[in-house]
Amino acid sequence: MIKKITIDQLVPGMFVHQILEQKGVLTVTSQGRVTSVDVVKTLKKRGVKTLAIDTEKAFTVEAPSSPVSVEKPHGSSYEQPVNSKKVSLENELARAAKLHEQGKAIQKLLLANVQKETPFDASIPKAFSNKLVESVDRNPDALLCLTKIREKDDYLLEHSLNVAILLANFGKFLGMSDEEVQDLSYAGFLHDLGKIKIPDEILHKPGRLTDSEMEIMKGHVNYGVEYLKDTDLASPLIQAISEHHERLDGLGYPAGTKGEDISQAGRMLAIADMYDALTADRVYKAGMSSQKAFSILMSDAPARLDQSLVQKFIKCLGVYPVGSLVLLSNERLAMVLEQKASPLTPLVKVFYSVRNSHYLTPKDIDLSVDKTVSIEKAVIASDYKIDVNGFFERSVSVG
């Protein structure tokens, strides 16, 4: 079991899984066994405040071990305070990328606990969700970019993480309080834990589910909710999670809740969940463009989805969401990096020639300034058989 403790509770024989809170300019960069009091003292000197331990990996001090390592980070980003000023996309991307990987690791641990029906320390995903919101505060485009960079085999890990990111941005866009945004993001991060209980042959089936298979799939909501009831998660968050497949017409599941009986958080979660599922790449199919997903969301409103919230969600992400691909009027592909005053003229990074079928030296173009080129349409990478993940790692992500 992963458990949160303070540095004063750390003793030899414990296995450090992750540092959760640390002050200063040094950061612990690996997991490891705490073999002596000196290791504890070293961590204290490095400013470690709270950490997560893996109780299943506890050991006797005499056992051979690999100590927790400490190294100096590149730059001084670890010194930035929580309530920091806005930073550039470039400055936030490295930190956001590390957060994204951390989120997938935490999702993997949570799913394993649900599978084994063992409890987890809720403060760990809660603290992580708060970090997501802090990143959105610094620069909302960084994590939004990362929601578009997917590994086809990691859908279950990435989906809830991406929904949490989308909800953090959506909540901020609606002017919700910091606490409300944090809770909303936290609910998104936990909303699909019950899917680990669904058989793989149903969960990953490429074709349409049969009626009996669909009934089994629907069970994931109750699996997750029943598990979360045994944690200290607040009841409004559990309610929102229970509602992410409910629809206004009462034809959703598991309870058939309808209309005003569905909470606002539940309605928002339903929209973000559906959008990410539609745009996600799977092993058996490519995700659709954001524009096509927006069209489907709008077609489900107002009968099934909250029309006002759908419209605001689309406005929040923009006509061409950050991280999406667009075809320009000069027959080149570009990735959207930043929204500008006009939703039709974002900042983009050009990287591929459709006419000549080859990669180009990446170049940023602010379409609100450069009027010689414009966006023709939104596209997806599979249409051109290009590796957008590789391009992102080479030319967009830093650190």
Coordinates of C-alpha atoms in Angstrom, one line a residue:
M1 CA 0.0 0.0 0.0
I2 CA 1.2 3.5 -0.8
K3 CA 1.0 5.7 2.3
K4 CA 1.7 9.4 2.9
I5 CA 3.9 10.3 5.8
T6 CA 5.9 13.3 7.1
I7 CA 9.7 13.3 7.1
D8 CA 9.6 13.0 11.0
Q9 CA 7.8 9.7 10.6
L10 CA 10.4 8.2 8.2
V11 CA 12.6 5.5 9.8
P12 CA 15.1 3.0 8.5
G13 CA 13.4 0.0 7.0
M14 CA 10.9 2.0 5.0
F15 CA 10.9 2.1 1.2
V16 CA 10.4 5.6 -0.3
H17 CA 8.1 5.5 -3.3
Q18 CA 7.9 9.2 -4.0
I19 CA 8.7 12.7 -2.6
L20 CA 5.5 14.7 -2.3
E21 CA 6.7 18.0 -0.9
Q22 CA 10.1 19.4 -0.7
K23 CA 11.6 22.9 -0.2
G24 CA 14.9 24.1 -1.5
V25 CA 16.9 23.7 -4.8
L26 CA 17.7 19.9 -4.6
T27 CA 15.3 17.2 -5.4
V28 CA 15.2 13.5 -4.7
T29 CA 15.1 11.8 -8.1
S30 CA 14.7 8.0 -7.4
Q31 CA 12.9 5.5 -5.2
G32 CA 14.9 3.6 -2.7
R33 CA 15.2 2.0 0.7
V34 CA 16.0 4.0 3.8
T35 CA 18.9 2.0 5.2
S36 CA 20.0 4.2 8.1
V37 CA 19.3 7.3 10.2
D38 CA 21.8 9.1 8.1
V39 CA 19.6 8.7 5.1
V40 CA 16.7 10.3 7.0
K41 CA 19.0 13.2 8.1
T42 CA 20.1 13.7 4.5
L43 CA 16.5 13.9 3.3
K44 CA 15.7 16.4 6.0
K45 CA 18.7 18.6 5.0
R46 CA 17.5 18.5 1.4
G47 CA 14.2 20.0 2.5
V48 CA 11.9 16.9 2.2
K49 CA 8.6 17.6 4.1
T50 CA 6.2 14.8 3.1
L51 CA 6.7 11.6 1.1
A52 CA 5.0 8.4 0.0
I53 CA 6.2 5.1 1.2
D54 CA 5.4 1.6 -0.1
T55 CA 4.5 -0.5 3.0
E56 CA 4.7 -3.7 1.0
K57 CA 8.4 -3.1 0.4
A58 CA 9.4 -2.6 4.0
F59 CA 12.6 -4.5 4.9
T60 CA 15.0 -5.1 7.7
V61 CA 17.8 -2.7 8.0
E62 CA 20.4 -5.4 7.6
A63 CA 19.1 -6.3 4.1
P64 CA 21.1 -5.1 1.0
S65 CA 19.7 -1.9 -0.4
S66 CA 20.0 1.0 -2.8
P67 CA 19.8 4.3 -1.0
V68 CA 17.6 7.2 -2.1
S69 CA 19.7 9.4 -4.4
V70 CA 19.9 13.1 -4.4
E71 CA 21.0 15.4 -7.3
K72 CA 20.8 19.0 -8.3
P73 CA 18.1 19.7 -10.9
H74 CA 18.6 21.6 -14.1
G75 CA 17.8 25.2 -13.5
S76 CA 16.0 26.5 -10.5
S77 CA 12.3 25.6 -11.2
Y78 CA 12.0 23.8 -7.9
E79 CA 12.3 27.1 -6.1
Q80 CA 9.2 28.6 -7.7
P81 CA 6.5 29.2 -5.2
V82 CA 3.1 27.6 -5.5
N83 CA 1.2 30.8 -6.2
S84 CA 3.6 31.8 -9.0
K85 CA 3.2 34.3 -11.7
K86 CA 2.3 33.3 -15.3
V87 CA 5.2 31.8 -17.2
S88 CA 5.9 31.1 -20.8
L89 CA 4.8 27.8 -22.5
E90 CA 8.5 26.9 -22.9
N91 CA 9.2 27.4 -19.2
E92 CA 6.2 25.4 -18.1
L93 CA 6.4 22.4 -20.5
A94 CA 9.3 20.6 -18.8
R95 CA 7.6 20.8 -15.4
A96 CA 4.2 19.8 -17.0
A97 CA 5.8 16.8 -18.8
K98 CA 7.2 15.5 -15.4
L99 CA 3.7 16.0 -13.9
H100 CA 2.1 14.1 -16.7
E101 CA 4.4 11.1 -16.2
Q102 CA 3.9 11.3 -12.4
G103 CA 0.2 11.3 -13.0
K104 CA 0.3 8.1 -15.1
A105 CA 2.4 6.4 -12.4
I106 CA -0.1 7.4 -9.7
Q107 CA -3.0 6.2 -11.8
K108 CA -1.2 2.8 -12.2
L109 CA -0.8 2.5 -8.5
L110 CA -4.5 3.5 -7.8
L111 CA -5.8 1.0 -10.4
A112 CA -3.6 -1.8 -8.8
N113 CA -5.1 -1.0 -5.4
V114 CA -8.7 -1.1 -6.8
Q115 CA -7.9 -4.4 -8.5
K116 CA -6.7 -5.9 -5.3
E117 CA -9.4 -4.1 -3.3
T118 CA -6.9 -2.6 -0.9
P119 CA -7.1 1.0 0.3
F120 CA -4.9 3.8 -0.8
D121 CA -3.8 7.0 0.8
A122 CA -6.2 9.6 -0.8
S123 CA -3.9 12.4 0.1
I124 CA -1.5 11.3 -2.7
P125 CA -3.8 11.7 -5.7
K126 CA -5.3 14.8 -4.0
A127 CA -1.9 16.5 -3.7
F128 CA -1.2 15.5 -7.3
S129 CA -4.4 17.0 -8.6
N130 CA -3.6 20.3 -6.8
K131 CA -0.2 20.3 -8.6
L132 CA -2.1 20.0 -11.9
V133 CA -4.1 23.1 -11.0
E134 CA -1.0 25.0 -10.1
S135 CA 0.5 24.2 -13.5
V136 CA -2.7 25.4 -15.2
D137 CA -2.3 28.6 -13.1
R138 CA 1.2 29.1 -14.4
N139 CA 0.4 28.3 -18.1
P140 CA -2.8 26.5 -19.1
D141 CA -1.4 25.5 -22.5
A142 CA 1.4 23.3 -21.3
L143 CA -0.7 20.5 -19.9
L144 CA -3.3 20.9 -22.6
C145 CA -0.5 20.2 -25.1
L146 CA 0.3 17.0 -23.3
T147 CA -3.3 15.7 -23.5
K148 CA -2.7 15.4 -27.2
I149 CA 0.5 13.3 -26.9
R150 CA -0.7 9.8 -26.3
E151 CA 0.6 6.3 -26.1
K152 CA -2.0 3.9 -27.6
D153 CA -1.4 1.2 -24.9
D154 CA -1.8 3.7 -22.0
Y155 CA -5.3 4.8 -22.6
L156 CA -6.6 3.7 -19.2
L157 CA -3.8 5.6 -17.5
E158 CA -3.9 8.7 -19.7
H159 CA -7.7 9.1 -20.0
S160 CA -8.4 10.0 -16.3
L161 CA -5.3 12.2 -16.2
N162 CA -6.4 14.1 -19.3
V163 CA -9.9 14.5 -18.0
A164 CA -8.4 16.0 -14.8
I165 CA -6.4 18.5 -16.9
L166 CA -9.4 19.4 -19.0
L167 CA -11.6 20.0 -16.0
A168 CA -8.9 22.1 -14.3
N169 CA -8.9 24.4 -17.4
F170 CA -12.7 24.3 -17.7
G171 CA -13.2 25.2 -14.0
K172 CA -10.7 28.1 -14.3
F173 CA -12.5 29.3 -17.4
L174 CA -15.8 29.4 -15.6
G175 CA -14.3 31.4 -12.8
M176 CA -14.7 28.8 -10.1
S177 CA -12.8 29.1 -6.8
D178 CA -9.4 27.5 -6.4
E179 CA -10.9 24.9 -4.0
E180 CA -13.7 24.1 -6.5
V181 CA -11.3 23.7 -9.4
Q182 CA -9.0 21.4 -7.3
D183 CA -12.0 19.2 -6.3
L184 CA -13.2 19.1 -9.9
S185 CA -9.8 18.0 -11.2
Y186 CA -9.5 15.5 -8.4
A187 CA -12.9 13.9 -9.3
G188 CA -11.7 13.7 -13.0
F189 CA -8.5 12.0 -11.9
L190 CA -10.4 9.3 -10.0
H191 CA -13.5 8.9 -12.2
D192 CA -12.7 5.8 -14.1
L193 CA -10.9 3.7 -11.4
G194 CA -13.7 1.1 -11.7
K195 CA -12.7 0.1 -15.2
I196 CA -9.9 -2.0 -13.9
K197 CA -12.6 -4.5 -12.8
I198 CA -13.9 -4.8 -16.4
P199 CA -12.5 -7.9 -18.3
D200 CA -9.9 -6.8 -20.9
E201 CA -11.7 -8.6 -23.7
I202 CA -14.6 -6.2 -23.1
L203 CA -12.6 -3.1 -22.1
H204 CA -10.4 -3.2 -25.2
K205 CA -12.9 -4.7 -27.7
P206 CA -12.4 -2.9 -31.0
G207 CA -15.9 -3.4 -32.3
R208 CA -19.3 -2.5 -30.9
L209 CA -20.2 -4.1 -27.6
T210 CA -23.1 -6.5 -27.4
D211 CA -26.0 -5.7 -25.1
S212 CA -24.7 -8.1 -22.4
E213 CA -21.1 -6.8 -22.8
M214 CA -22.4 -3.2 -22.4
E215 CA -24.1 -4.1 -19.2
I216 CA -20.8 -5.4 -17.8
M217 CA -19.1 -2.3 -19.0
K218 CA -21.6 -0.1 -17.3
G219 CA -20.6 -1.7 -14.0
H220 CA -17.4 0.2 -13.9
V221 CA -19.1 3.2 -12.4
N222 CA -20.5 1.4 -9.4
Y223 CA -17.2 -0.5 -9.0
G224 CA -15.4 2.8 -8.7
V225 CA -18.0 4.5 -6.5
E226 CA -18.2 1.6 -4.0
Y227 CA -14.4 1.5 -3.7
L228 CA -14.2 5.3 -3.2
K229 CA -16.9 5.2 -0.5
D230 CA -14.3 3.5 1.8
T231 CA -11.9 6.4 1.4
D232 CA -12.2 9.9 2.9
L233 CA -13.3 11.4 -0.4
A234 CA -15.9 14.0 0.1
S235 CA -19.5 12.9 -0.9
P236 CA -20.0 15.7 -3.5
L237 CA -16.9 14.3 -5.4
I238 CA -18.2 10.8 -5.2
Q239 CA -21.6 12.0 -6.5
A240 CA -19.9 13.7 -9.5
I241 CA -18.0 10.5 -10.3
S242 CA -21.2 8.5 -10.1
E243 CA -22.8 10.8 -12.6
H244 CA -20.2 10.9 -15.4
H245 CA -22.3 8.6 -17.6
E246 CA -25.7 10.0 -16.6
R247 CA -27.5 12.1 -19.2
L248 CA -30.1 14.9 -18.9
D249 CA -32.8 12.8 -20.7
G250 CA -32.5 10.1 -18.0
L251 CA -31.1 7.5 -20.4
G252 CA -27.6 7.4 -19.0
Y253 CA -26.3 5.0 -16.3
P254 CA -26.0 3.6 -13.7
A255 CA -29.0 5.3 -12.0
G256 CA -30.8 6.9 -14.9
T257 CA -30.6 10.3 -13.1
K258 CA -32.0 13.1 -15.2
G259 CA -32.2 16.9 -15.6
E260 CA -31.5 19.1 -12.6
D261 CA -30.8 16.1 -10.4
I262 CA -27.4 15.8 -12.0
S263 CA -24.9 18.1 -10.3
Q264 CA -23.0 20.7 -12.3
A265 CA -19.7 18.9 -11.5
G266 CA -21.3 15.7 -12.9
R267 CA -22.4 17.5 -16.0
M268 CA -18.9 19.0 -16.5
L269 CA -17.3 15.6 -15.9
A270 CA -19.5 14.0 -18.5
I271 CA -18.5 16.5 -21.1
A272 CA -14.7 16.3 -20.5
D273 CA -14.9 12.4 -20.3
M274 CA -16.7 12.2 -23.6
Y275 CA -14.5 14.7 -25.4
D276 CA -11.3 12.9 -24.3
A277 CA -12.6 9.5 -25.2
L278 CA -13.6 10.7 -28.7
T279 CA -10.2 12.3 -29.4
A280 CA -8.1 9.5 -27.9
D281 CA -6.0 7.2 -30.1
R282 CA -6.6 3.5 -29.2
V283 CA -4.7 0.4 -30.3
Y284 CA -7.6 -0.3 -32.7
K285 CA -8.5 3.2 -34.0
A286 CA -7.3 6.7 -34.3
G287 CA -8.9 9.4 -32.3
M288 CA -11.1 11.9 -34.1
S289 CA -10.2 15.6 -34.5
S290 CA -11.3 18.1 -31.9
Q291 CA -13.7 19.7 -34.3
K292 CA -15.5 16.4 -35.0
A293 CA -15.7 15.7 -31.2
F294 CA -17.1 19.2 -30.6
S295 CA -19.8 18.5 -33.3
I296 CA -20.8 15.3 -31.5
L297 CA -21.0 17.0 -28.1
M298 CA -23.2 19.7 -29.6
S299 CA -25.4 17.1 -31.2
D300 CA -26.0 15.6 -27.7
A301 CA -27.1 19.0 -26.4
P302 CA -29.5 20.0 -25.0
A303 CA -31.2 16.6 -24.8
R304 CA -28.4 14.6 -23.2
L305 CA -25.6 17.1 -22.3
D306 CA -25.9 20.6 -20.8
Q307 CA -25.9 22.9 -23.8
S308 CA -24.6 25.9 -22.0
L309 CA -21.7 24.0 -20.5
V310 CA -20.9 22.3 -23.8
Q311 CA -20.7 25.7 -25.5
K312 CA -18.5 27.1 -22.7
F313 CA -16.3 24.0 -22.8
I314 CA -15.7 24.5 -26.6
K315 CA -15.0 28.2 -26.0
C316 CA -12.6 27.2 -23.2
L317 CA -10.6 24.9 -25.5
G318 CA -10.9 27.1 -28.6
V319 CA -11.8 26.3 -32.1
Y320 CA -8.4 24.8 -32.6
P321 CA -7.4 23.4 -29.1
V322 CA -3.8 23.6 -27.9
G323 CA -1.9 20.5 -29.0
S324 CA -4.1 19.8 -32.0
L325 CA -2.9 19.6 -35.6
V326 CA -4.0 21.9 -38.4
L327 CA -3.5 22.1 -42.1
L328 CA -2.4 25.5 -43.3
S329 CA -3.2 27.3 -46.6
N330 CA 0.4 26.7 -47.7
E331 CA 0.0 22.9 -47.5
R332 CA 2.0 22.6 -44.3
L333 CA 1.0 21.0 -41.0
A334 CA 1.4 22.7 -37.7
M335 CA 0.7 22.1 -34.1
V336 CA -1.4 24.7 -32.2
L337 CA 0.7 26.0 -29.3
E338 CA -1.2 29.0 -27.9
Q339 CA -4.6 30.7 -28.2
K340 CA -4.7 34.3 -29.2
A341 CA -7.5 36.9 -29.0
S342 CA -9.1 35.5 -32.1
P343 CA -9.8 31.7 -31.9
L344 CA -9.1 31.4 -35.7
T345 CA -5.5 32.7 -35.4
P346 CA -3.5 30.9 -32.8
L347 CA 0.2 30.6 -32.4
V348 CA 1.3 27.4 -34.3
K349 CA 4.5 25.5 -34.9
V350 CA 4.9 24.4 -38.5
F351 CA 6.8 21.1 -38.9
Y352 CA 5.6 19.1 -42.0
S353 CA 5.2 19.7 -45.7
V354 CA 2.2 17.9 -47.1
R355 CA 3.1 18.7 -50.7
N356 CA 6.6 17.1 -50.4
S357 CA 5.8 14.5 -47.6
H358 CA 8.7 15.4 -45.3
Y359 CA 9.4 17.0 -42.0
L360 CA 10.5 20.7 -42.0
T361 CA 12.7 22.6 -39.6
P362 CA 10.1 23.6 -37.0
K363 CA 9.1 27.3 -37.1
D364 CA 6.7 29.2 -34.9
I365 CA 4.1 31.4 -36.7
D366 CA 1.7 33.8 -34.9
L367 CA -1.3 33.7 -37.3
S368 CA -2.7 36.8 -35.6
V369 CA 0.3 38.7 -37.0
D370 CA 1.2 36.8 -40.2
K371 CA -1.7 37.2 -42.6
T372 CA 0.0 35.5 -45.5
V373 CA -1.1 32.1 -44.2
S374 CA -4.3 30.7 -42.5
I375 CA -5.8 27.5 -41.2
E376 CA -7.6 25.4 -43.8
K377 CA -8.9 22.7 -41.4
A378 CA -8.1 20.6 -38.4
V379 CA -6.5 17.2 -39.1
I380 CA -5.2 14.1 -37.2
A381 CA -1.7 12.6 -37.5
S382 CA -3.0 9.3 -38.8
D383 CA -4.3 11.0 -41.9
Y384 CA -0.7 11.7 -43.0
K385 CA 1.0 8.7 -41.3
I386 CA 3.2 11.0 -39.2
D387 CA 4.7 10.4 -35.7
V388 CA 3.4 13.5 -33.9
N389 CA 4.7 12.1 -30.5
G390 CA 8.2 12.0 -31.9
F391 CA 7.9 15.5 -33.3
F392 CA 6.7 16.8 -29.9
E393 CA 9.6 15.2 -28.0
R394 CA 12.1 16.5 -30.5
S395 CA 10.8 20.0 -31.1
V396 CA 8.2 21.1 -28.6
S397 CA 8.9 19.5 -25.2
V398 CA 11.9 20.7 -23.3
G399 CA 13.9 19.3 -20.4

